[in-house]
Tab-separated table of C-alpha atoms in Angstrom:
chain	number	residue	atom	x	y	z
A	1416	UNK	CA	-0.062	0.055	0.055
A	1417	UNK	CA	1.383	3.277	-1.043
A	1418	UNK	CA	1.575	6.363	1.293
A	1419	UNK	CA	-0.228	8.428	-1.269
A	1420	UNK	CA	-3.275	6.131	-0.990
A	1421	UNK	CA	-3.254	6.234	2.728
A	1422	UNK	CA	-3.025	10.079	3.179
A	1423	UNK	CA	-6.288	10.638	1.319
A	1424	UNK	CA	-8.354	8.523	3.910
A	1425	UNK	CA	-10.011	9.785	6.917
A	1426	UNK	CA	-8.873	8.987	10.396
A	1427	UNK	CA	-11.704	6.596	11.207
A	1428	UNK	CA	-10.963	4.730	7.922
A	1429	UNK	CA	-7.316	4.636	8.770
A	1430	UNK	CA	-8.097	3.086	12.234
A	1431	UNK	CA	-10.283	0.478	10.645
A	1432	UNK	CA	-7.517	-0.453	8.119
A	1433	UNK	CA	-4.919	-0.488	10.967
A	1434	UNK	CA	-7.075	-2.951	12.953
A	1435	UNK	CA	-7.566	-5.092	9.765
A	1436	UNK	CA	-3.727	-5.117	9.050
A	1437	UNK	CA	-3.104	-5.905	12.828
A	1438	UNK	CA	-5.414	-8.984	12.624
A	1439	UNK	CA	-3.708	-10.082	9.495
A	1440	UNK	CA	-0.306	-9.744	11.037
A	1441	UNK	CA	-1.389	-11.761	13.970
A	1442	UNK	CA	-2.676	-14.544	11.721
A	1443	UNK	CA	0.485	-14.438	9.688
A	1444	UNK	CA	2.718	-14.745	12.799
A	1445	UNK	CA	0.636	-17.705	14.016
A	1446	UNK	CA	0.933	-19.381	10.617
A	1447	UNK	CA	4.659	-18.650	10.353
A	1448	UNK	CA	5.265	-20.238	13.768
A	1449	UNK	CA	3.569	-23.433	12.788
A	1450	UNK	CA	5.174	-23.439	9.355
A	1451	UNK	CA	2.129	-22.831	7.131
A	1452	UNK	CA	3.127	-19.450	5.853
A	1453	UNK	CA	4.496	-19.799	2.316
A	1454	UNK	CA	6.066	-16.264	2.113
A	1455	UNK	CA	7.410	-14.983	5.427
A	1456	UNK	CA	8.002	-11.514	3.734
A	1457	UNK	CA	4.298	-10.938	4.149
A	1458	UNK	CA	5.040	-10.124	7.825
A	1459	UNK	CA	7.418	-7.353	6.958
A	1460	UNK	CA	4.917	-5.858	4.531
A	1461	UNK	CA	2.075	-5.867	7.020
A	1462	UNK	CA	4.363	-4.175	9.640
A	1463	UNK	CA	5.350	-1.526	7.109
A	1464	UNK	CA	1.683	-0.828	6.103
A	1465	UNK	CA	0.715	-0.485	9.925
A	1466	UNK	CA	3.688	1.983	10.421
A	1467	UNK	CA	2.550	3.971	7.294
A	1468	UNK	CA	-1.048	4.075	8.720
A	1469	UNK	CA	0.237	5.223	12.082
A	1470	UNK	CA	2.233	8.038	10.469
A	1471	UNK	CA	-0.677	9.279	8.505
A	1472	UNK	CA	-2.978	9.248	11.688
A	1473	UNK	CA	-0.381	11.350	13.619
A	1474	UNK	CA	-0.104	13.822	10.776
A	1475	UNK	CA	-3.812	14.183	10.519
A	1476	UNK	CA	-4.399	14.562	14.279
A	1477	UNK	CA	-1.556	17.035	14.606
A	1478	UNK	CA	-3.227	19.612	12.306
């Protein structure tokens, strides 16, 4: 997910997406621990997406 896509969303939508990504990250970590995750780089991408969303939320709230 690109930051340009994220910065146009509202704060409530960003929080919903952050929650969804956090749930996906949890499931990916569980699958990785039991060896069912085919691509462990998914975990890194999810963490980066959550960080981008957190950055966008902070920028919008600081205004």
